[in-house]
């Protein structure tokens, strides 16, 4: 069908998908049904695994509007297919926000709420006890019911929209693009019951429902895995061939594997369900449109409801915006920061002030200081003059912040890793080899006139031998052991498959505050400003002569501290600043705020000992008047909370007894200075600030302004902050110290030595970040830092980047020759002659460069070391940009605002154990970055273990394949118990113990290969296959050349002279139908059994990624035990064992010859693999890094290009300007500054 009917869902978002509409076709369904019957259900399985085939074989294309089934394909690199059934519901209107007339409705609640009609699969959007159609017509008799088409996918409902001619998601009140003033005027009264019922039709029940699937459902899903289906086929085949014991053993293994898997999955579901279910259903009070307060269940809430926040606090059941009152909230569930946050009511601009700037459309991100998020804990509320604290519900269910977090856990992105893709390719190669054997055995059997049944069973048997059934269990073992070792190190993992990927990490991004540095800040000093010039810096402001200064008043009032159960609580920076003044904070009680018509503000006052002594009181003076005049108290009248977008906070306060109010502001120095009168900002402000930030101090600026006398309390409550935050007087700087954690420099040094790049991503000031990067060794002292300042297009001018050098290094003559060093390309041990450089930029520049200089961004991230003032979503974009140039990225943060980045990175490790970090694949109990090298070491060990196990399992299947193929040529095979002994006693024991090698103690600069399809690995496997093939073929041919050799019969006695066992009782042996007992079988069984052990030892690698195998005592013990047992049965036959394994007696001299053959085989295998290890790395380096060869990774390729670019890195005298060229998109040109 025409291409234009391909719709795009969630355009530009993470879950972007292409959608096609299909209609069910009866004759196709009938044909598929017939096919399912003919294939015994196998076709149904195939369609279950392939949604695309399923839809295309049973449906015909139609428009998305008329679709009965939609077929979706993700637009990411995985290109996964999904299908969903389109359903229809009846509703009185097309849009949940249509204002339906309610005259026809009775004031009392209807006997049955609206609900969607029963659907094809018995699913309804919410429970209903009466016929919904009748109910719809009864309540809305004037309305013609509308058919609304929708489908549900990944816990999100998509509705058909005629406006956009596509399926769309209804998120909540934000869909209306409602302005702040409209939210106050039109949405703060509440909904009628009927409006609420109508909206619930669309938004569904307000619940984040994590359904724990039944064991039966999980079992079906797990058992329908292609691998288990193959195992079932194998078991049926072996049973048909009377290999009952082996079939039972494999069946037993599969059952244990499935049971373990089910237990783990079920446990994860229950854990997530319990986490979400806590406080998810509570009773809430809502305001109705007729000013009634009604108590309902939180599951009934819909966007637009007005919820009353109880004074004793609650756990929020939805996302809601405060329209009256203030709340103190613990948002640790969402941000990972357990510091209480003050949420204020959404500003309601006065009619005259409703410009575009003051009255913007409400959105949860931009107005998060006024938004209460689902799952966060409201600790206490503040309300005045009897008003209730009210919030308008904006989002419910899975649309909420908590819902999105849960969805990201429920439906994670698949882990794309070369190892897993190569594993499938490798299995395909094995299947191809099996195909050759399959054809060979059929041809051979036909030539020897073997019965048809035997031909079918034996030729299919070859396939089950070549693809080892124990492979997934073997591959999982290494990861399970690594997970256990990580747990012992205090690192918990919710995504075990990522452990292997961590072994490839070659770049780690670190958050700064709380990760590289200590969480708290210490006050280092203050530097006051008077008459437009700086005083000398002072240690603190706790002085009598400063107690009544505006500087101290600003420190004492400009914060969001509150008392919770008598304890001061709030932002650590605010706490340190307030404690430095020594003042006391007093808050009005709930009773006082409710009783007084006038506001009872939070009051701060200095301790009495700090106030200057007053003259003695004479008896005739009025005592009360004296106390009033001597009291020095400041009341905080209004608070404009700190906004990371504005980088400042502001309060309006009044000194007791004063008529006029004061505004105090604190924030980022550059921002505060820009809002002050120029004459009050010292001329050397920039130099002083740079001096502090270069030393790594966190600097906060303070400012003050006397407000006009006409601004009374009521006007202040409604004024916009822009009116207050202008024409301020600059008061000075507070200098805070953020100390590095003790472990930080050493860990970063270890990572650098291992050629792992380190990058800092922080929300802090640029120069402070650069200074901390220098202090911790991320940027060596001699290296240059180039700051990229990007400006967006303005007044017709194109976007441009200005380059400046941060700290003017003393050595700059050779900057023309600066090159990016690539430790990952070729590790050259020569001293580096060229000077190194690092790029630094802030969030604003990053946004401009991402949009206007996409090709430049790739070059910048190649050597970008400091990214400052980065918003949470920008951190995620940076991770994506780094992954875009083929870096394997690790991210380490404290879980606060790093959630997205932690999830997106190949290995995200959170230092916070709070709920928000649940989305992070790894969580560390140790609150410092020492967990990062540990994780990478364990990842490398797990990766090498996976390679060892895969190589061993491949060799095991090939060795067995060679044995069986050789025996097929004489119409023989391995016996049931021989298979059992090899597969259970040798293979399983070895595989599960060879995975136990712990990680090597140091991080080395070499990285393990990322895929199985790499030169050395394939060469290693192929050489071992040839060695095993050679020695088995020699054994097979040589035994037939022996003078004593005859075709074995039950009465044959080839070792009557050389064995101490009397073989006369062999005459009683049963006739062997399968021709198992013969000299070829016995000889090949001995040789191949030793080959499995030799290969296991050869492939079990130690240094530089794992501890040597001799330290893995379970493996050493298992191998020795098997060697001793095999040598024992070879040289001292025991009749019971021989009969069990169906081995025949051979002369002693032949056993000695076999032993010599096995020793030579072992020596050749060890020597060849040893030679490979010694030379492979050097050869590989030569192969991968010839001067003219283009490297595979994109960042290496870019580095090679930049090495010969004369204009790179940009000089400090240049500006780079964006230039739009139609033929090749965005590009740029570098110009000299005039």
mmCIF file of N, CA and C in Angstrom, residues 554 558 573-574 577 642-643 646-650 664-673 675 685 689 698-703 721 730 732-734 869:
data_model
loop_
_atom_site.group_PDB
_atom_site.id
_atom_site.type_symbol
_atom_site.label_atom_id
_atom_site.label_comp_id
_atom_site.label_asym_id
_atom_site.label_seq_id
_atom_site.Cartn_x
_atom_site.Cartn_y
_atom_site.Cartn_z
ATOM 1 N N UNK A 554 20.248 38.968 54.430
ATOM 2 C CA UNK A 554 20.030 38.155 53.225
ATOM 3 C C UNK A 554 20.380 36.690 53.503
ATOM 4 N N UNK A 558 17.078 34.421 52.936
ATOM 5 C CA UNK A 558 16.951 33.915 51.567
ATOM 6 C C UNK A 558 17.264 32.414 51.495
ATOM 7 N N UNK A 573 23.043 23.460 51.308
ATOM 8 C CA UNK A 573 23.691 24.760 51.119
ATOM 9 C C UNK A 573 22.988 25.821 51.974
ATOM 10 N N UNK A 574 21.646 25.809 51.935
ATOM 11 C CA UNK A 574 20.869 26.759 52.736
ATOM 12 C C UNK A 574 21.155 26.567 54.223
ATOM 13 N N UNK A 577 24.560 27.972 55.180
ATOM 14 C CA UNK A 577 24.536 29.425 55.113
ATOM 15 C C UNK A 577 23.807 30.002 56.337
ATOM 16 N N UNK A 642 13.968 28.440 44.669
ATOM 17 C CA UNK A 642 15.105 28.306 43.756
ATOM 18 C C UNK A 642 14.661 27.576 42.493
ATOM 19 N N UNK A 643 15.062 28.116 41.350
ATOM 20 C CA UNK A 643 14.742 27.471 40.080
ATOM 21 C C UNK A 643 16.048 27.210 39.341
ATOM 22 N N UNK A 646 16.337 29.382 36.280
ATOM 23 C CA UNK A 646 16.684 30.788 36.531
ATOM 24 C C UNK A 646 18.000 30.924 37.304
ATOM 25 N N UNK A 647 18.412 29.844 37.976
ATOM 26 C CA UNK A 647 19.649 29.799 38.777
ATOM 27 C C UNK A 647 19.656 30.823 39.907
ATOM 28 N N UNK A 648 18.474 31.023 40.525
ATOM 29 C CA UNK A 648 18.417 31.957 41.648
ATOM 30 C C UNK A 648 17.161 31.705 42.474
ATOM 31 N N UNK A 649 17.145 32.270 43.710
ATOM 32 C CA UNK A 649 15.911 32.286 44.499
ATOM 33 C C UNK A 649 15.782 33.663 45.133
ATOM 34 N N UNK A 650 14.583 33.985 45.571
ATOM 35 C CA UNK A 650 14.339 35.331 46.077
ATOM 36 C C UNK A 650 13.279 35.269 47.172
ATOM 37 N N UNK A 664 15.295 40.059 49.022
ATOM 38 C CA UNK A 664 16.648 39.504 49.100
ATOM 39 C C UNK A 664 16.769 38.389 48.066
ATOM 40 N N UNK A 665 17.923 38.348 47.413
ATOM 41 C CA UNK A 665 18.118 37.339 46.368
ATOM 42 C C UNK A 665 19.470 36.679 46.515
ATOM 43 N N UNK A 666 19.521 35.383 46.222
ATOM 44 C CA UNK A 666 20.819 34.702 46.140
ATOM 45 C C UNK A 666 20.795 33.775 44.927
ATOM 46 N N UNK A 667 21.963 33.501 44.355
ATOM 47 C CA UNK A 667 21.999 32.627 43.186
ATOM 48 C C UNK A 667 23.359 32.609 42.541
ATOM 49 N N UNK A 668 23.406 32.120 41.305
ATOM 50 C CA UNK A 668 24.669 32.060 40.562
ATOM 51 C C UNK A 668 25.195 33.480 40.382
ATOM 52 N N UNK A 669 26.487 33.746 40.677
ATOM 53 C CA UNK A 669 27.017 35.124 40.661
ATOM 54 C C UNK A 669 26.749 35.879 39.359
ATOM 55 N N UNK A 670 26.937 35.204 38.213
ATOM 56 C CA UNK A 670 26.744 35.894 36.928
ATOM 57 C C UNK A 670 25.296 36.365 36.776
ATOM 58 N N UNK A 671 24.358 35.511 37.215
ATOM 59 C CA UNK A 671 22.932 35.831 37.088
ATOM 60 C C UNK A 671 22.558 36.969 38.024
ATOM 61 N N UNK A 672 23.004 36.874 39.287
ATOM 62 C CA UNK A 672 22.664 37.902 40.285
ATOM 63 C C UNK A 672 23.242 39.250 39.858
ATOM 64 N N UNK A 673 24.506 39.251 39.398
ATOM 65 C CA UNK A 673 25.149 40.507 38.990
ATOM 66 C C UNK A 673 24.387 41.155 37.829
ATOM 67 N N UNK A 675 21.288 41.222 37.353
ATOM 68 C CA UNK A 675 20.017 41.800 37.804
ATOM 69 C C UNK A 675 20.239 42.974 38.769
ATOM 70 N N UNK A 685 34.675 42.425 39.725
ATOM 71 C CA UNK A 685 33.795 41.301 40.070
ATOM 72 C C UNK A 685 34.189 40.020 39.323
ATOM 73 N N UNK A 689 35.618 36.597 41.037
ATOM 74 C CA UNK A 689 34.826 35.371 40.878
ATOM 75 C C UNK A 689 35.672 34.277 40.228
ATOM 76 N N UNK A 698 32.671 26.876 45.436
ATOM 77 C CA UNK A 698 31.305 27.107 44.957
ATOM 78 C C UNK A 698 30.941 28.513 45.434
ATOM 79 N N UNK A 699 30.619 29.411 44.517
ATOM 80 C CA UNK A 699 30.378 30.811 44.887
ATOM 81 C C UNK A 699 28.901 31.152 44.703
ATOM 82 N N UNK A 700 28.318 31.795 45.728
ATOM 83 C CA UNK A 700 26.927 32.240 45.688
ATOM 84 C C UNK A 700 26.947 33.759 45.875
ATOM 85 N N UNK A 701 26.181 34.469 45.062
ATOM 86 C CA UNK A 701 26.125 35.928 45.202
ATOM 87 C C UNK A 701 24.830 36.340 45.898
ATOM 88 N N UNK A 702 24.879 37.448 46.655
ATOM 89 C CA UNK A 702 23.701 37.960 47.360
ATOM 90 C C UNK A 702 23.367 39.366 46.856
ATOM 91 N N UNK A 703 22.068 39.700 46.870
ATOM 92 C CA UNK A 703 21.648 41.044 46.457
ATOM 93 C C UNK A 703 20.415 41.448 47.259
ATOM 94 N N UNK A 721 7.726 37.504 39.965
ATOM 95 C CA UNK A 721 9.087 37.644 40.500
ATOM 96 C C UNK A 721 9.941 38.577 39.649
ATOM 97 N N UNK A 730 23.997 44.947 44.760
ATOM 98 C CA UNK A 730 24.882 43.793 44.964
ATOM 99 C C UNK A 730 25.466 43.843 46.383
ATOM 100 N N UNK A 732 27.448 41.059 47.842
ATOM 101 C CA UNK A 732 28.722 40.359 48.013
ATOM 102 C C UNK A 732 28.623 38.883 47.692
ATOM 103 N N UNK A 733 29.654 38.141 48.092
ATOM 104 C CA UNK A 733 29.752 36.716 47.735
ATOM 105 C C UNK A 733 29.868 35.839 48.981
ATOM 106 N N UNK A 734 29.268 34.656 48.889
ATOM 107 C CA UNK A 734 29.493 33.621 49.913
ATOM 108 C C UNK A 734 30.319 32.545 49.220
ATOM 109 N N UNK A 869 26.670 22.931 34.191
ATOM 110 C CA UNK A 869 25.301 23.466 34.129
ATOM 111 C C UNK A 869 24.417 22.632 33.180
#
